[in-house]
mmCIF file of C-alpha atoms and ligand atoms in Angstrom:
data_model
loop_
_atom_site.group_PDB
_atom_site.id
_atom_site.type_symbol
_atom_site.label_atom_id
_atom_site.label_comp_id
_atom_site.label_asym_id
_atom_site.label_seq_id
_atom_site.Cartn_x
_atom_site.Cartn_y
_atom_site.Cartn_z
ATOM 1 C CA MET A 21 -9.555 10.087 6.428
ATOM 2 C CA THR A 22 -6.215 10.794 6.471
ATOM 3 C CA THR A 23 -5.774 14.389 4.150
ATOM 4 C CA PHE A 24 -2.338 14.075 2.769
ATOM 5 C CA THR A 25 -1.327 17.716 1.720
ATOM 6 C CA ALA A 26 1.913 18.138 -1.271
ATOM 7 C CA SER A 27 1.287 19.516 -4.111
ATOM 8 C CA HIS A 28 -2.111 19.994 -3.453
ATOM 9 C CA GLN A 29 -4.637 17.979 -1.587
ATOM 10 C CA ILE A 30 -5.637 14.763 -1.182
ATOM 11 C CA SER A 31 -7.305 12.803 0.280
ATOM 12 C CA ILE A 32 -6.320 9.298 1.016
ATOM 13 C CA PRO A 33 -9.151 6.881 3.059
ATOM 14 C CA SER A 34 -7.741 5.464 6.458
ATOM 15 C CA PHE A 35 -8.028 1.591 5.455
ATOM 16 C CA ILE A 36 -6.691 0.446 2.013
ATOM 17 C CA TYR A 37 -7.535 -3.289 0.161
ATOM 18 C CA GLY A 38 -5.040 -5.093 -0.777
ATOM 19 C CA THR A 39 -5.523 -7.689 -4.060
ATOM 20 C CA ALA A 40 -2.696 -9.860 -4.034
ATOM 21 C CA TRP A 41 -3.387 -13.185 -4.029
ATOM 22 C CA LYS A 42 -6.466 -13.193 -4.862
ATOM 23 C CA LYS A 43 -5.995 -15.010 -7.860
ATOM 24 C CA GLU A 44 -9.756 -15.874 -9.318
ATOM 25 C CA LEU A 45 -11.363 -14.210 -6.698
ATOM 26 C CA THR A 46 -9.738 -10.474 -7.023
ATOM 27 C CA ALA A 47 -13.136 -9.553 -8.828
ATOM 28 C CA ARG A 48 -15.414 -10.776 -6.295
ATOM 29 C CA LEU A 49 -13.474 -9.914 -3.213
ATOM 30 C CA VAL A 50 -12.874 -6.588 -4.540
ATOM 31 C CA GLN A 51 -16.758 -5.867 -4.842
ATOM 32 C CA ALA A 52 -17.472 -7.470 -1.070
ATOM 33 C CA ALA A 53 -14.605 -4.930 0.604
ATOM 34 C CA VAL A 54 -15.621 -1.727 -1.527
ATOM 35 C CA THR A 55 -19.626 -2.848 -0.485
ATOM 36 C CA ALA A 56 -18.185 -3.380 3.361
ATOM 37 C CA GLY A 57 -16.894 0.065 3.325
ATOM 38 C CA PHE A 58 -13.347 -0.064 1.659
ATOM 39 C CA ARG A 59 -12.715 2.767 -0.394
ATOM 40 C CA ALA A 60 -8.714 2.431 -0.893
ATOM 41 C CA ILE A 61 -7.743 -0.223 -3.548
ATOM 42 C CA ASP A 62 -4.443 -1.412 -4.451
ATOM 43 C CA THR A 63 -3.114 -3.684 -7.106
ATOM 44 C CA ALA A 64 0.063 -3.490 -9.205
ATOM 45 C CA ASN A 65 0.091 -4.962 -12.631
ATOM 46 C CA GLN A 66 1.956 -7.551 -11.696
ATOM 47 C CA PRO A 67 0.331 -11.502 -12.664
ATOM 48 C CA VAL A 68 2.783 -12.972 -10.503
ATOM 49 C CA HIS A 69 0.503 -11.362 -7.519
ATOM 50 C CA TYR A 70 -1.499 -9.813 -8.616
ATOM 51 C CA ASN A 71 -5.406 -9.942 -11.067
ATOM 52 C CA GLU A 72 -5.346 -6.305 -12.266
ATOM 53 C CA PRO A 73 -8.336 -6.949 -15.289
ATOM 54 C CA ALA A 74 -10.067 -8.719 -12.838
ATOM 55 C CA VAL A 75 -9.768 -5.643 -10.681
ATOM 56 C CA GLY A 76 -11.277 -3.681 -13.476
ATOM 57 C CA GLU A 77 -14.537 -6.235 -13.693
ATOM 58 C CA ALA A 78 -14.820 -5.180 -9.813
ATOM 59 C CA LEU A 79 -14.998 -1.474 -10.493
ATOM 60 C CA ARG A 80 -17.114 -1.683 -13.958
ATOM 61 C CA ALA A 81 -19.815 -3.882 -11.982
ATOM 62 C CA LEU A 82 -19.073 -1.255 -8.813
ATOM 63 C CA ASN A 83 -19.803 1.526 -11.383
ATOM 64 C CA ALA A 84 -23.261 -0.459 -12.879
ATOM 65 C CA GLU A 85 -24.209 -0.330 -9.013
ATOM 66 C CA GLY A 86 -23.683 3.131 -8.351
ATOM 67 C CA ILE A 87 -20.269 3.361 -6.830
ATOM 68 C CA GLY A 88 -18.438 5.567 -9.286
ATOM 69 C CA ARG A 89 -14.981 5.871 -10.192
ATOM 70 C CA GLU A 90 -14.605 9.240 -8.702
ATOM 71 C CA LYS A 91 -15.693 7.572 -5.506
ATOM 72 C CA LEU A 92 -12.667 5.771 -4.735
ATOM 73 C CA PHE A 93 -8.736 5.719 -4.636
ATOM 74 C CA LEU A 94 -6.947 3.086 -6.756
ATOM 75 C CA GLN A 95 -3.448 2.748 -6.557
ATOM 76 C CA THR A 96 -0.822 0.474 -8.812
ATOM 77 C CA LYS A 97 2.156 0.049 -9.001
ATOM 78 C CA PHE A 98 5.038 -0.268 -12.481
ATOM 79 C CA THR A 99 6.843 -4.183 -11.573
ATOM 80 C CA PRO A 100 10.651 -3.549 -12.354
ATOM 81 C CA VAL A 101 11.410 -7.064 -15.021
ATOM 82 C CA HIS A 102 13.313 -9.394 -11.742
ATOM 83 C CA GLY A 103 9.846 -8.634 -9.971
ATOM 84 C CA GLN A 104 7.838 -10.460 -12.858
ATOM 85 C CA ASP A 105 7.233 -14.148 -14.100
ATOM 86 C CA HIS A 106 6.907 -15.469 -18.427
ATOM 87 C CA ARG A 107 3.903 -12.995 -17.934
ATOM 88 C CA ILE A 108 5.737 -9.555 -18.059
ATOM 89 C CA PRO A 109 3.276 -6.960 -19.225
ATOM 90 C CA TYR A 110 6.040 -4.660 -20.945
ATOM 91 C CA ASP A 111 8.193 -5.289 -23.143
ATOM 92 C CA ALA A 112 11.164 -6.859 -21.355
ATOM 93 C CA SER A 113 13.327 -5.097 -24.027
ATOM 94 C CA ALA A 114 12.715 -1.922 -24.608
ATOM 95 C CA ASP A 115 14.018 1.231 -22.515
ATOM 96 C CA LEU A 116 13.457 1.152 -18.914
ATOM 97 C CA THR A 117 11.100 4.753 -20.308
ATOM 98 C CA ALA A 118 9.431 2.238 -22.425
ATOM 99 C CA GLN A 119 8.600 0.044 -20.014
ATOM 100 C CA VAL A 120 6.877 2.421 -17.737
ATOM 101 C CA SER A 121 4.743 4.099 -20.332
ATOM 102 C CA GLN A 122 3.812 0.211 -21.506
ATOM 103 C CA SER A 123 3.011 -0.812 -18.315
ATOM 104 C CA PHE A 124 1.150 2.599 -17.180
ATOM 105 C CA ASP A 125 -0.992 2.695 -19.806
ATOM 106 C CA ARG A 126 -2.636 -1.045 -19.780
ATOM 107 C CA SER A 127 -2.182 -0.674 -15.752
ATOM 108 C CA LEU A 128 -5.160 2.207 -17.244
ATOM 109 C CA ALA A 129 -7.142 -0.138 -19.416
ATOM 110 C CA HIS A 130 -7.422 -3.240 -17.056
ATOM 111 C CA LEU A 131 -8.827 -0.821 -14.478
ATOM 112 C CA GLY A 132 -10.356 1.159 -17.088
ATOM 113 C CA THR A 133 -10.039 4.520 -15.826
ATOM 114 C CA GLU A 134 -7.772 7.425 -16.810
ATOM 115 C CA TYR A 135 -6.099 8.228 -14.125
ATOM 116 C CA VAL A 136 -4.921 6.480 -10.952
ATOM 117 C CA ASP A 137 -4.604 8.328 -7.488
ATOM 118 C CA SER A 138 -1.322 6.920 -6.517
ATOM 119 C CA TYR A 139 1.477 4.646 -8.331
ATOM 120 C CA LEU A 140 4.403 3.132 -6.953
ATOM 121 C CA LEU A 141 7.555 1.294 -7.925
ATOM 122 C CA HIS A 142 7.537 -1.819 -6.761
ATOM 123 C CA GLY A 143 10.755 -1.624 -5.231
ATOM 124 C CA PRO A 144 14.995 -0.187 -6.202
ATOM 125 C CA TYR A 145 16.904 -2.578 -9.032
ATOM 126 C CA SER A 146 19.167 -3.253 -6.018
ATOM 127 C CA GLN A 147 18.768 -3.992 -1.425
ATOM 128 C CA ARG A 148 21.448 -1.216 -1.389
ATOM 129 C CA GLY A 149 21.427 2.422 -2.187
ATOM 130 C CA LEU A 150 20.253 4.108 -5.841
ATOM 131 C CA ARG A 151 21.429 2.794 -9.248
ATOM 132 C CA ALA A 152 20.238 4.623 -12.679
ATOM 133 C CA GLU A 153 18.517 1.571 -13.581
ATOM 134 C CA ASP A 154 16.114 3.630 -10.137
ATOM 135 C CA TRP A 155 16.704 6.435 -11.403
ATOM 136 C CA GLU A 156 15.642 6.092 -15.067
ATOM 137 C CA VAL A 157 11.985 4.625 -13.464
ATOM 138 C CA TRP A 158 11.456 7.884 -10.957
ATOM 139 C CA ALA A 159 12.063 10.079 -13.635
ATOM 140 C CA ALA A 160 9.650 8.509 -16.014
ATOM 141 C CA LEU A 161 7.316 7.999 -12.602
ATOM 142 C CA GLU A 162 7.691 11.395 -12.745
ATOM 143 C CA GLY A 163 6.236 12.418 -16.280
ATOM 144 C CA VAL A 164 3.606 10.149 -15.001
ATOM 145 C CA TYR A 165 2.625 12.730 -12.498
ATOM 146 C CA GLN A 166 3.674 15.448 -14.247
ATOM 147 C CA SER A 167 1.142 14.676 -16.801
ATOM 148 C CA GLY A 168 -2.188 14.340 -14.298
ATOM 149 C CA ARG A 169 -2.542 11.021 -14.558
ATOM 150 C CA ALA A 170 -0.796 9.829 -10.939
ATOM 151 C CA LYS A 171 -2.346 11.850 -8.273
ATOM 152 C CA LEU A 172 0.761 10.609 -6.423
ATOM 153 C CA ILE A 173 3.992 9.263 -7.128
ATOM 154 C CA GLY A 174 5.589 6.715 -4.774
ATOM 155 C CA ILE A 175 7.861 3.699 -4.465
ATOM 156 C CA SER A 176 7.101 1.100 -2.076
ATOM 157 C CA ASN A 177 9.691 -1.778 -0.624
ATOM 158 C CA VAL A 178 12.779 1.084 0.169
ATOM 159 C CA ASN A 179 14.700 1.354 2.879
ATOM 160 C CA ALA A 180 15.919 4.825 4.950
ATOM 161 C CA GLY A 181 18.375 5.308 2.891
ATOM 162 C CA GLN A 182 17.515 5.061 -0.196
ATOM 163 C CA LEU A 183 14.764 7.122 0.424
ATOM 164 C CA ALA A 184 16.642 9.821 1.870
ATOM 165 C CA GLN A 185 18.996 10.063 -1.203
ATOM 166 C CA LEU A 186 15.680 9.566 -3.525
ATOM 167 C CA CYS A 187 13.851 12.868 -1.781
ATOM 168 C CA GLU A 188 17.497 14.787 -1.861
ATOM 169 C CA ARG A 189 18.007 14.387 -5.863
ATOM 170 C CA ALA A 190 14.598 13.672 -7.398
ATOM 171 C CA ALA A 191 12.683 16.263 -9.741
ATOM 172 C CA VAL A 192 9.102 15.566 -8.067
ATOM 173 C CA LYS A 193 9.795 13.312 -3.839
ATOM 174 C CA PRO A 194 8.013 10.472 -3.656
ATOM 175 C CA MET A 195 4.405 11.126 -2.699
ATOM 176 C CA ALA A 196 4.226 7.973 -0.765
ATOM 177 C CA VAL A 197 6.530 5.311 0.730
ATOM 178 C CA GLN A 198 4.487 1.242 0.630
ATOM 179 C CA ASN A 199 7.566 -1.024 3.516
ATOM 180 C CA ARG A 200 6.552 -4.578 5.039
ATOM 181 C CA CYS A 201 6.150 -3.441 8.590
ATOM 182 C CA TYR A 202 8.302 -5.512 10.920
ATOM 183 C CA ALA A 203 7.575 -4.862 14.304
ATOM 184 C CA SER A 204 10.857 -5.995 15.546
ATOM 185 C CA LEU A 205 12.233 -2.857 13.637
ATOM 186 C CA GLY A 206 10.103 0.010 15.533
ATOM 187 C CA TRP A 207 7.527 -0.272 13.198
ATOM 188 C CA ASP A 208 10.204 0.505 10.126
ATOM 189 C CA ARG A 209 10.789 3.116 12.136
ATOM 190 C CA ASP A 210 14.085 4.468 10.545
ATOM 191 C CA VAL A 211 11.458 3.847 6.804
ATOM 192 C CA ARG A 212 8.654 6.588 9.120
ATOM 193 C CA THR A 213 11.154 8.170 10.222
ATOM 194 C CA VAL A 214 12.388 9.930 6.616
ATOM 195 C CA CYS A 215 8.450 10.273 5.606
ATOM 196 C CA ARG A 216 7.532 12.037 8.970
ATOM 197 C CA GLU A 217 10.840 14.585 7.406
ATOM 198 C CA GLN A 218 9.679 14.914 4.423
ATOM 199 C CA GLY A 219 5.697 14.186 4.578
ATOM 200 C CA ILE A 220 5.505 10.760 3.109
ATOM 201 C CA VAL A 221 2.519 9.291 3.337
ATOM 202 C CA TYR A 222 4.050 5.904 5.175
ATOM 203 C CA GLU A 223 1.494 2.882 3.866
ATOM 204 C CA GLY A 224 2.045 -0.584 5.977
ATOM 205 C CA PHE A 225 1.479 -3.258 5.001
ATOM 206 C CA SER A 226 1.693 -7.676 6.773
ATOM 207 C CA LEU A 227 0.742 -6.014 9.841
ATOM 208 C CA LEU A 228 -0.620 -8.800 11.502
ATOM 209 C CA THR A 229 1.509 -11.318 9.236
ATOM 210 C CA ALA A 230 5.010 -10.764 9.362
ATOM 211 C CA ASN A 231 3.816 -9.934 13.991
ATOM 212 C CA GLN A 232 2.272 -13.091 14.351
ATOM 213 C CA GLU A 233 4.851 -13.436 17.542
ATOM 214 C CA ILE A 234 3.102 -9.796 19.525
ATOM 215 C CA LEU A 235 -0.605 -10.855 18.588
ATOM 216 C CA ASP A 236 -0.458 -11.827 21.826
ATOM 217 C CA HIS A 237 2.334 -9.909 24.213
ATOM 218 C CA PRO A 238 0.372 -9.144 27.055
ATOM 219 C CA ALA A 239 0.394 -5.000 26.045
ATOM 220 C CA VAL A 240 -1.442 -6.630 22.890
ATOM 221 C CA LEU A 241 -4.064 -8.287 25.097
ATOM 222 C CA ALA A 242 -4.272 -5.495 28.034
ATOM 223 C CA THR A 243 -5.494 -3.086 25.523
ATOM 224 C CA ALA A 244 -7.715 -5.725 23.625
ATOM 225 C CA ASN A 245 -9.562 -6.129 27.285
ATOM 226 C CA ARG A 246 -10.213 -2.575 27.368
ATOM 227 C CA LEU A 247 -11.583 -1.934 24.492
ATOM 228 C CA GLY A 248 -13.687 -5.050 24.320
ATOM 229 C CA THR A 249 -11.781 -5.944 20.657
ATOM 230 C CA GLY A 250 -9.585 -8.478 19.391
ATOM 231 C CA PRO A 251 -5.669 -8.203 18.882
ATOM 232 C CA LEU A 252 -6.356 -7.643 15.756
ATOM 233 C CA GLN A 253 -8.030 -5.033 15.858
ATOM 234 C CA VAL A 254 -5.321 -2.665 18.606
ATOM 235 C CA ILE A 255 -2.566 -3.350 16.027
ATOM 236 C CA PHE A 256 -4.073 -2.160 12.983
ATOM 237 C CA ARG A 257 -5.678 0.808 15.357
ATOM 238 C CA PHE A 258 -2.844 1.346 17.002
ATOM 239 C CA ALA A 259 -1.207 1.287 13.767
ATOM 240 C CA GLN A 260 -2.754 3.720 12.657
ATOM 241 C CA GLN A 261 -2.860 5.990 15.744
ATOM 242 C CA LEU A 262 1.073 5.524 15.128
ATOM 243 C CA GLY A 263 0.846 7.790 11.498
ATOM 244 C CA ILE A 264 0.897 4.467 9.747
ATOM 245 C CA LEU A 265 -1.929 3.799 6.779
ATOM 246 C CA PRO A 266 -2.842 0.367 7.299
ATOM 247 C CA LEU A 267 -3.600 -2.346 4.210
ATOM 248 C CA THR A 268 -5.371 -5.456 4.529
ATOM 249 C CA GLY A 269 -5.798 -8.672 2.580
ATOM 250 C CA THR A 270 -8.306 -10.237 3.718
ATOM 251 C CA THR A 271 -10.661 -13.056 1.982
ATOM 252 C CA ASN A 272 -13.254 -12.567 5.016
ATOM 253 C CA GLU A 273 -16.127 -10.834 5.136
ATOM 254 C CA ARG A 274 -17.472 -11.020 7.656
ATOM 255 C CA HIS A 275 -12.869 -10.136 8.694
ATOM 256 C CA MET A 276 -13.144 -6.995 6.466
ATOM 257 C CA ARG A 277 -16.666 -5.537 8.567
ATOM 258 C CA GLU A 278 -13.897 -5.821 11.707
ATOM 259 C CA ASP A 279 -10.671 -4.225 10.267
ATOM 260 C CA LEU A 280 -13.299 -0.874 8.900
ATOM 261 C CA GLN A 281 -14.847 -1.328 12.385
ATOM 262 C CA ILE A 282 -11.490 0.223 14.260
ATOM 263 C CA ASP A 283 -11.890 4.028 13.254
ATOM 264 C CA ARG A 284 -14.302 3.326 17.061
ATOM 265 C CA ILE A 285 -11.213 2.721 19.100
ATOM 266 C CA GLU A 286 -9.332 4.984 20.430
ATOM 267 C CA LEU A 287 -5.221 3.374 22.057
ATOM 268 C CA SER A 288 -4.557 5.532 24.983
ATOM 269 C CA GLU A 289 -0.967 7.477 24.376
ATOM 270 C CA GLU A 290 1.106 4.486 26.794
ATOM 271 C CA GLU A 291 -1.039 2.082 24.837
ATOM 272 C CA VAL A 292 0.861 3.003 21.228
ATOM 273 C CA SER A 293 3.815 2.974 23.273
ATOM 274 C CA ALA A 294 3.998 0.271 25.006
ATOM 275 C CA ILE A 295 3.141 -1.128 21.433
ATOM 276 C CA GLU A 296 5.367 0.267 19.391
ATOM 277 C CA GLY A 297 7.959 -1.084 21.543
ATOM 278 C CA ILE A 298 7.877 -4.093 21.917
ATOM 279 C CA GLY A 299 10.263 -5.564 19.690
ATOM 280 C CA GLU A 300 12.936 -3.170 20.695
ATOM 281 C CA GLU A 301 12.094 -5.172 24.668
HETATM 282 N N1 NAP B 413 4.233 -4.188 -2.556
HETATM 283 C C1 NAP B 413 4.821 -4.915 -2.151
HETATM 284 O O1 NAP B 413 5.825 -5.243 -2.907
HETATM 285 C C2 NAP B 413 3.079 -5.590 -0.896
HETATM 286 C C3 NAP B 413 4.078 -7.028 -0.753
HETATM 287 C C4 NAP B 413 2.850 -7.651 0.416
HETATM 288 C C5 NAP B 413 1.193 -7.060 -0.141
HETATM 289 N N2 NAP B 413 0.893 -5.677 -0.104
HETATM 290 C C6 NAP B 413 0.045 -5.729 0.369
HETATM 291 O O2 NAP B 413 -0.582 -5.315 0.816
HETATM 292 C C7 NAP B 413 -1.856 -6.565 0.834
HETATM 293 C C8 NAP B 413 -1.395 -6.451 2.556
HETATM 294 O O3 NAP B 413 -0.978 -7.857 2.532
HETATM 295 P P1 NAP B 413 -0.984 -8.239 3.736
HETATM 296 O O4 NAP B 413 0.370 -8.772 4.439
HETATM 297 O O5 NAP B 413 -1.386 -7.321 5.013
HETATM 298 O O6 NAP B 413 -2.677 -8.963 3.972
HETATM 299 P P2 NAP B 413 -2.479 -10.768 3.854
HETATM 300 O O7 NAP B 413 -1.103 -11.280 3.301
HETATM 301 O O8 NAP B 413 -3.553 -10.837 3.167
HETATM 302 O O9 NAP B 413 -2.674 -11.281 5.592
HETATM 303 C C9 NAP B 413 -3.567 -10.617 5.679
HETATM 304 C C10 NAP B 413 -4.093 -11.611 7.063
HETATM 305 O O10 NAP B 413 -5.100 -11.605 7.899
HETATM 306 C C11 NAP B 413 -5.877 -12.138 8.042
HETATM 307 N N3 NAP B 413 -6.603 -10.564 8.465
HETATM 308 C C12 NAP B 413 -7.102 -9.323 7.829
HETATM 309 N N4 NAP B 413 -8.389 -9.209 9.643
HETATM 310 C C13 NAP B 413 -8.881 -10.118 9.537
HETATM 311 C C14 NAP B 413 -9.665 -10.143 11.181
HETATM 312 N N5 NAP B 413 -9.588 -9.489 11.495
HETATM 313 N N6 NAP B 413 -9.330 -12.002 11.647
HETATM 314 C C15 NAP B 413 -8.961 -11.924 10.310
HETATM 315 N N7 NAP B 413 -8.101 -12.486 9.955
HETATM 316 C C16 NAP B 413 -7.750 -11.631 9.536
HETATM 317 C C17 NAP B 413 -6.462 -12.696 7.028
HETATM 318 O O11 NAP B 413 -7.031 -13.782 6.906
HETATM 319 P P3 NAP B 413 -8.564 -13.894 6.182
HETATM 320 O O12 NAP B 413 -8.075 -13.991 4.927
HETATM 321 O O13 NAP B 413 -8.572 -15.517 7.358
HETATM 322 O O14 NAP B 413 -9.437 -12.562 6.629
HETATM 323 C C18 NAP B 413 -4.261 -12.973 6.559
HETATM 324 O O15 NAP B 413 -4.694 -13.950 6.574
HETATM 325 C C19 NAP B 413 -1.554 -7.316 0.022
HETATM 326 O O16 NAP B 413 -2.838 -7.421 -0.598
HETATM 327 C C20 NAP B 413 -1.043 -5.874 -1.160
HETATM 328 O O17 NAP B 413 -2.065 -4.869 -2.054
HETATM 329 C C21 NAP B 413 2.187 -5.491 -1.200
#
């Protein structure tokens, strides 16, 4: 378990199960993931990529099996209108504060819960800097946090400059970041640096899919060989040791168990630095 300490102490499981792109298999796969041992679930109120109501369906079934809401870490997101398809889960003509409020209320209804553990802004409104829209939406997220219905708030798909700006000017600083993590960018080094300085939890996604070219790198293979495991497990464990909270979106129950077994392996400091530097060779 990673222990997060900011305004209050929150424990976050050390691996997150991501539910994007599962469509009609979402409920079955979330149940399988929790049964395999995952205790953190990531979703979004964004029908084009996620099936949030089906996550709720899985949670009801798990509750009936004795795995209650309090045993799980639930994370969902507010997705701005440019990230939605025609199934916008709020009134897009309403002001942004109302959009967040409607989207959040629907997330709670979909998930059958009175609170989420983490609520993220899916991404800023532009790739450069923060605009008036970002500040208005962030203020709405702060309101959700202050109401106690999200235990922490954060932002996804953010660059280091935007994150630093948000930390500097926000009334409630982001407590979690969720980004795609490329080895070629030092595993998102600039953003991770801001996170470390500000005490923000850094969640990394696409650790495997964005880094296919390094899976057979000699440093990864030598580490896998020494530890008697596979290269994918090395990457996930490397990420954890570097301070990255990994997500996996596997659809395979054997892979779920393999992914969770990484807590049995430990890379040396030299192995961590060798893999950290791979993309910059
Ligand atoms: N904030 C955002 O904008 C954003 C964007 C993208 C994703 N996400 C989140 O991140 C989650 C994960 O996305 P992702 O891109 O990291 O994962 P992903 O695209 O679902 O990819 C995971 C890949 O790794 C494979 N895999 C995992 N464990 C394996 C194992 N032990 N052996 C072999 N193959 C294995 C999976 O194949 P199998 O299915 O065959 O195991 C799958 O092809 C998403 O579900 C979503 O929750 C967020």
